[in-house]
């Protein structure tokens, strides 16, 4: 599992991932494979470990046990004959560059315009030529429907526009994988659609995505697979038509009926 020549290997291969905070085990052995180009929606009640799992994939958290490979690379460690050695900060940073993450809160740099936000990482990290980076940033802002907002500061943009800038910013690093952590949860309802539309386009264009969301319509329409987590374990998974419309486990049924009640309010 160390070469990238095997085209059948999943882009994300997580095996028995565990993570505890102060003795509180939050991930209790998560196994998950995500194929290249696949869109996986991660559902589950608050506190089930969804955010923690995304943060472990992106190495914002160090896992306690198990292993995570992304595109054949073992995240965070060097496997020398079965013994794991921590990678250096520099090596970890290089691995993280291949993974884009979009959070619930947009986290844009407030003192930079939209285009400066999108250009920042490629210029800092890749040392790209400024004219090229700018051209790509314009293209990306265009692709999220914000060609006319390049010079706007975050405070001048709606939440939906800011989140679209945040997506363009993540894409500027040409990631292999995009992680979304409830990207529409902080938005006013009328702004949710414009962000989901951008995500739907990304999926259509073949991006591999793991999306934590409560948007059942999006999950049903865009996800290749839905994974339901509760209490730090994967309870069930499958195509949306099975997991959302015909869940097998009581915990999934309870969660989904609660979601439906909330949607009606
Ligand atoms: N940095 C942290 N320190 C201590 N506990 C944490 C930390 N991050 C998350 N937790 C705990 O881990 C559990 C899972 O949290 P989280 O991954 O955020 O769940 P979800 O995203 O599914 O709501 C929660 O009980 C939360 O309080
Ligand atoms: Mg969360």
PDB file of N, CA and C in Angstrom, residues 112-158:
ATOM      1  N   UNK A 112      -7.840  40.580   3.689  1.00  0.00           N
ATOM      2  CA  UNK A 112      -7.501  40.321   2.288  1.00  0.00           C
ATOM      3  C   UNK A 112      -8.768  40.268   1.446  1.00  0.00           C
ATOM      4  N   UNK A 113      -8.657  40.713   0.197  1.00  0.00           N
ATOM      5  CA  UNK A 113      -9.781  40.607  -0.723  1.00  0.00           C
ATOM      6  C   UNK A 113     -10.008  39.138  -1.077  1.00  0.00           C
ATOM      7  N   UNK A 114     -11.125  38.890  -1.763  1.00  0.00           N
ATOM      8  CA  UNK A 114     -11.444  37.519  -2.168  1.00  0.00           C
ATOM      9  C   UNK A 114     -10.290  36.909  -2.962  1.00  0.00           C
ATOM     10  N   UNK A 115      -9.802  37.660  -3.932  1.00  0.00           N
ATOM     11  CA  UNK A 115      -8.748  37.070  -4.778  1.00  0.00           C
ATOM     12  C   UNK A 115      -7.450  36.897  -4.008  1.00  0.00           C
ATOM     13  N   UNK A 116      -7.173  37.826  -3.099  1.00  0.00           N
ATOM     14  CA  UNK A 116      -5.954  37.656  -2.282  1.00  0.00           C
ATOM     15  C   UNK A 116      -6.069  36.416  -1.401  1.00  0.00           C
ATOM     16  N   UNK A 117      -7.272  36.170  -0.877  1.00  0.00           N
ATOM     17  CA  UNK A 117      -7.486  34.958  -0.090  1.00  0.00           C
ATOM     18  C   UNK A 117      -7.195  33.704  -0.911  1.00  0.00           C
ATOM     19  N   UNK A 118      -7.639  33.710  -2.155  1.00  0.00           N
ATOM     20  CA  UNK A 118      -7.467  32.526  -2.995  1.00  0.00           C
ATOM     21  C   UNK A 118      -5.999  32.363  -3.421  1.00  0.00           C
ATOM     22  N   UNK A 119      -5.315  33.489  -3.572  1.00  0.00           N
ATOM     23  CA  UNK A 119      -3.924  33.428  -4.050  1.00  0.00           C
ATOM     24  C   UNK A 119      -2.913  33.136  -2.945  1.00  0.00           C
ATOM     25  N   UNK A 120      -3.337  33.361  -1.690  1.00  0.00           N
ATOM     26  CA  UNK A 120      -2.373  33.350  -0.591  1.00  0.00           C
ATOM     27  C   UNK A 120      -1.573  32.035  -0.482  1.00  0.00           C
ATOM     28  N   UNK A 121      -2.282  30.924  -0.389  1.00  0.00           N
ATOM     29  CA  UNK A 121      -1.564  29.659  -0.150  1.00  0.00           C
ATOM     30  C   UNK A 121      -0.657  29.274  -1.317  1.00  0.00           C
ATOM     31  N   UNK A 122      -1.145  29.339  -2.563  1.00  0.00           N
ATOM     32  CA  UNK A 122      -0.245  28.967  -3.661  1.00  0.00           C
ATOM     33  C   UNK A 122       1.024  29.825  -3.709  1.00  0.00           C
ATOM     34  N   UNK A 123       0.883  31.091  -3.381  1.00  0.00           N
ATOM     35  CA  UNK A 123       2.069  31.957  -3.415  1.00  0.00           C
ATOM     36  C   UNK A 123       3.002  31.633  -2.255  1.00  0.00           C
ATOM     37  N   UNK A 124       2.436  31.484  -1.053  1.00  0.00           N
ATOM     38  CA  UNK A 124       3.258  31.190   0.127  1.00  0.00           C
ATOM     39  C   UNK A 124       3.907  29.822   0.017  1.00  0.00           C
ATOM     40  N   UNK A 125       3.078  28.846  -0.352  1.00  0.00           N
ATOM     41  CA  UNK A 125       3.511  27.463  -0.200  1.00  0.00           C
ATOM     42  C   UNK A 125       4.184  26.928  -1.448  1.00  0.00           C
ATOM     43  N   UNK A 126       3.595  27.217  -2.567  1.00  0.00           N
ATOM     44  CA  UNK A 126       4.143  26.631  -3.792  1.00  0.00           C
ATOM     45  C   UNK A 126       5.142  27.565  -4.460  1.00  0.00           C
ATOM     46  N   UNK A 127       5.159  28.802  -3.981  1.00  0.00           N
ATOM     47  CA  UNK A 127       6.073  29.756  -4.601  1.00  0.00           C
ATOM     48  C   UNK A 127       5.765  29.954  -6.071  1.00  0.00           C
ATOM     49  N   UNK A 128       4.465  29.871  -6.395  1.00  0.00           N
ATOM     50  CA  UNK A 128       4.063  29.977  -7.792  1.00  0.00           C
ATOM     51  C   UNK A 128       4.294  31.368  -8.367  1.00  0.00           C
ATOM     52  N   UNK A 129       4.405  31.469  -9.687  1.00  0.00           N
ATOM     53  CA  UNK A 129       4.526  32.779 -10.337  1.00  0.00           C
ATOM     54  C   UNK A 129       3.231  33.551 -10.133  1.00  0.00           C
ATOM     55  N   UNK A 130       3.355  34.808  -9.764  1.00  0.00           N
ATOM     56  CA  UNK A 130       2.187  35.562  -9.353  1.00  0.00           C
ATOM     57  C   UNK A 130       1.139  35.693 -10.468  1.00  0.00           C
ATOM     58  N   UNK A 131       1.598  35.917 -11.685  1.00  0.00           N
ATOM     59  CA  UNK A 131       0.643  36.091 -12.784  1.00  0.00           C
ATOM     60  C   UNK A 131      -0.152  34.806 -13.029  1.00  0.00           C
ATOM     61  N   UNK A 132       0.551  33.685 -12.907  1.00  0.00           N
ATOM     62  CA  UNK A 132      -0.118  32.387 -13.111  1.00  0.00           C
ATOM     63  C   UNK A 132      -1.103  32.101 -11.989  1.00  0.00           C
ATOM     64  N   UNK A 133      -0.658  32.386 -10.762  1.00  0.00           N
ATOM     65  CA  UNK A 133      -1.501  32.148  -9.593  1.00  0.00           C
ATOM     66  C   UNK A 133      -2.757  33.009  -9.696  1.00  0.00           C
ATOM     67  N   UNK A 134      -2.580  34.230 -10.150  1.00  0.00           N
ATOM     68  CA  UNK A 134      -3.707  35.153 -10.258  1.00  0.00           C
ATOM     69  C   UNK A 134      -4.704  34.682 -11.312  1.00  0.00           C
ATOM     70  N   UNK A 135      -4.167  34.232 -12.415  1.00  0.00           N
ATOM     71  CA  UNK A 135      -5.024  33.736 -13.504  1.00  0.00           C
ATOM     72  C   UNK A 135      -5.885  32.569 -13.006  1.00  0.00           C
ATOM     73  N   UNK A 136      -5.234  31.656 -12.284  1.00  0.00           N
ATOM     74  CA  UNK A 136      -5.939  30.492 -11.749  1.00  0.00           C
ATOM     75  C   UNK A 136      -6.974  30.924 -10.696  1.00  0.00           C
ATOM     76  N   UNK A 137      -6.606  31.902  -9.874  1.00  0.00           N
ATOM     77  CA  UNK A 137      -7.526  32.385  -8.835  1.00  0.00           C
ATOM     78  C   UNK A 137      -8.774  33.002  -9.466  1.00  0.00           C
ATOM     79  N   UNK A 138      -8.582  33.752 -10.538  1.00  0.00           N
ATOM     80  CA  UNK A 138      -9.716  34.355 -11.251  1.00  0.00           C
ATOM     81  C   UNK A 138     -10.629  33.283 -11.814  1.00  0.00           C
ATOM     82  N   UNK A 139      -9.980  32.261 -12.379  1.00  0.00           N
ATOM     83  CA  UNK A 139     -10.724  31.142 -12.953  1.00  0.00           C
ATOM     84  C   UNK A 139     -11.561  30.453 -11.852  1.00  0.00           C
ATOM     85  N   UNK A 140     -10.931  30.241 -10.696  1.00  0.00           N
ATOM     86  CA  UNK A 140     -11.622  29.559  -9.600  1.00  0.00           C
ATOM     87  C   UNK A 140     -12.768  30.400  -9.053  1.00  0.00           C
ATOM     88  N   UNK A 141     -12.534  31.696  -8.893  1.00  0.00           N
ATOM     89  CA  UNK A 141     -13.617  32.556  -8.411  1.00  0.00           C
ATOM     90  C   UNK A 141     -14.751  32.579  -9.433  1.00  0.00           C
ATOM     91  N   UNK A 142     -14.404  32.535 -10.706  1.00  0.00           N
ATOM     92  CA  UNK A 142     -15.427  32.431 -11.746  1.00  0.00           C
ATOM     93  C   UNK A 142     -16.216  31.138 -11.605  1.00  0.00           C
ATOM     94  N   UNK A 143     -15.510  30.047 -11.323  1.00  0.00           N
ATOM     95  CA  UNK A 143     -16.179  28.746 -11.257  1.00  0.00           C
ATOM     96  C   UNK A 143     -17.120  28.651 -10.052  1.00  0.00           C
ATOM     97  N   UNK A 144     -16.914  29.481  -9.034  1.00  0.00           N
ATOM     98  CA  UNK A 144     -17.860  29.498  -7.906  1.00  0.00           C
ATOM     99  C   UNK A 144     -18.830  30.680  -8.021  1.00  0.00           C
ATOM    100  N   UNK A 145     -18.860  31.301  -9.199  1.00  0.00           N
ATOM    101  CA  UNK A 145     -19.838  32.354  -9.472  1.00  0.00           C
ATOM    102  C   UNK A 145     -19.514  33.703  -8.862  1.00  0.00           C
ATOM    103  N   UNK A 146     -18.225  33.959  -8.623  1.00  0.00           N
ATOM    104  CA  UNK A 146     -17.858  35.207  -7.944  1.00  0.00           C
ATOM    105  C   UNK A 146     -16.839  36.027  -8.729  1.00  0.00           C
ATOM    106  N   UNK A 147     -16.887  35.905 -10.051  1.00  0.00           N
ATOM    107  CA  UNK A 147     -15.930  36.654 -10.878  1.00  0.00           C
ATOM    108  C   UNK A 147     -15.999  38.153 -10.585  1.00  0.00           C
ATOM    109  N   UNK A 148     -17.192  38.627 -10.253  1.00  0.00           N
ATOM    110  CA  UNK A 148     -17.361  40.075 -10.029  1.00  0.00           C
ATOM    111  C   UNK A 148     -17.053  40.504  -8.594  1.00  0.00           C
ATOM    112  N   UNK A 149     -16.628  39.570  -7.752  1.00  0.00           N
ATOM    113  CA  UNK A 149     -16.389  39.911  -6.340  1.00  0.00           C
ATOM    114  C   UNK A 149     -14.916  39.777  -5.953  1.00  0.00           C
ATOM    115  N   UNK A 150     -14.049  39.706  -6.937  1.00  0.00           N
ATOM    116  CA  UNK A 150     -12.620  39.469  -6.678  1.00  0.00           C
ATOM    117  C   UNK A 150     -12.032  40.468  -5.698  1.00  0.00           C
ATOM    118  N   UNK A 151     -12.457  41.715  -5.819  1.00  0.00           N
ATOM    119  CA  UNK A 151     -11.829  42.786  -5.032  1.00  0.00           C
ATOM    120  C   UNK A 151     -12.581  43.066  -3.735  1.00  0.00           C
ATOM    121  N   UNK A 152     -13.615  42.262  -3.461  1.00  0.00           N
ATOM    122  CA  UNK A 152     -14.389  42.497  -2.237  1.00  0.00           C
ATOM    123  C   UNK A 152     -13.688  41.871  -1.035  1.00  0.00           C
ATOM    124  N   UNK A 153     -13.810  42.521   0.104  1.00  0.00           N
ATOM    125  CA  UNK A 153     -13.313  41.968   1.355  1.00  0.00           C
ATOM    126  C   UNK A 153     -14.397  41.073   1.962  1.00  0.00           C
ATOM    127  N   UNK A 154     -14.000  40.083   2.770  1.00  0.00           N
ATOM    128  CA  UNK A 154     -14.979  39.178   3.361  1.00  0.00           C
ATOM    129  C   UNK A 154     -16.173  39.892   3.999  1.00  0.00           C
ATOM    130  N   UNK A 155     -15.900  40.976   4.717  1.00  0.00           N
ATOM    131  CA  UNK A 155     -16.997  41.680   5.395  1.00  0.00           C
ATOM    132  C   UNK A 155     -18.025  42.257   4.423  1.00  0.00           C
ATOM    133  N   UNK A 156     -17.619  42.411   3.160  1.00  0.00           N
ATOM    134  CA  UNK A 156     -18.542  42.949   2.148  1.00  0.00           C
ATOM    135  C   UNK A 156     -19.326  41.837   1.445  1.00  0.00           C
ATOM    136  N   UNK A 157     -19.063  40.591   1.840  1.00  0.00           N
ATOM    137  CA  UNK A 157     -19.708  39.451   1.175  1.00  0.00           C
ATOM    138  C   UNK A 157     -20.707  38.784   2.111  1.00  0.00           C
ATOM    139  N   UNK A 158     -21.736  38.180   1.526  1.00  0.00           N
ATOM    140  CA  UNK A 158     -22.675  37.391   2.333  1.00  0.00           C
ATOM    141  C   UNK A 158     -21.982  36.108   2.794  1.00  0.00           C
TER     142      UNK A 158
END
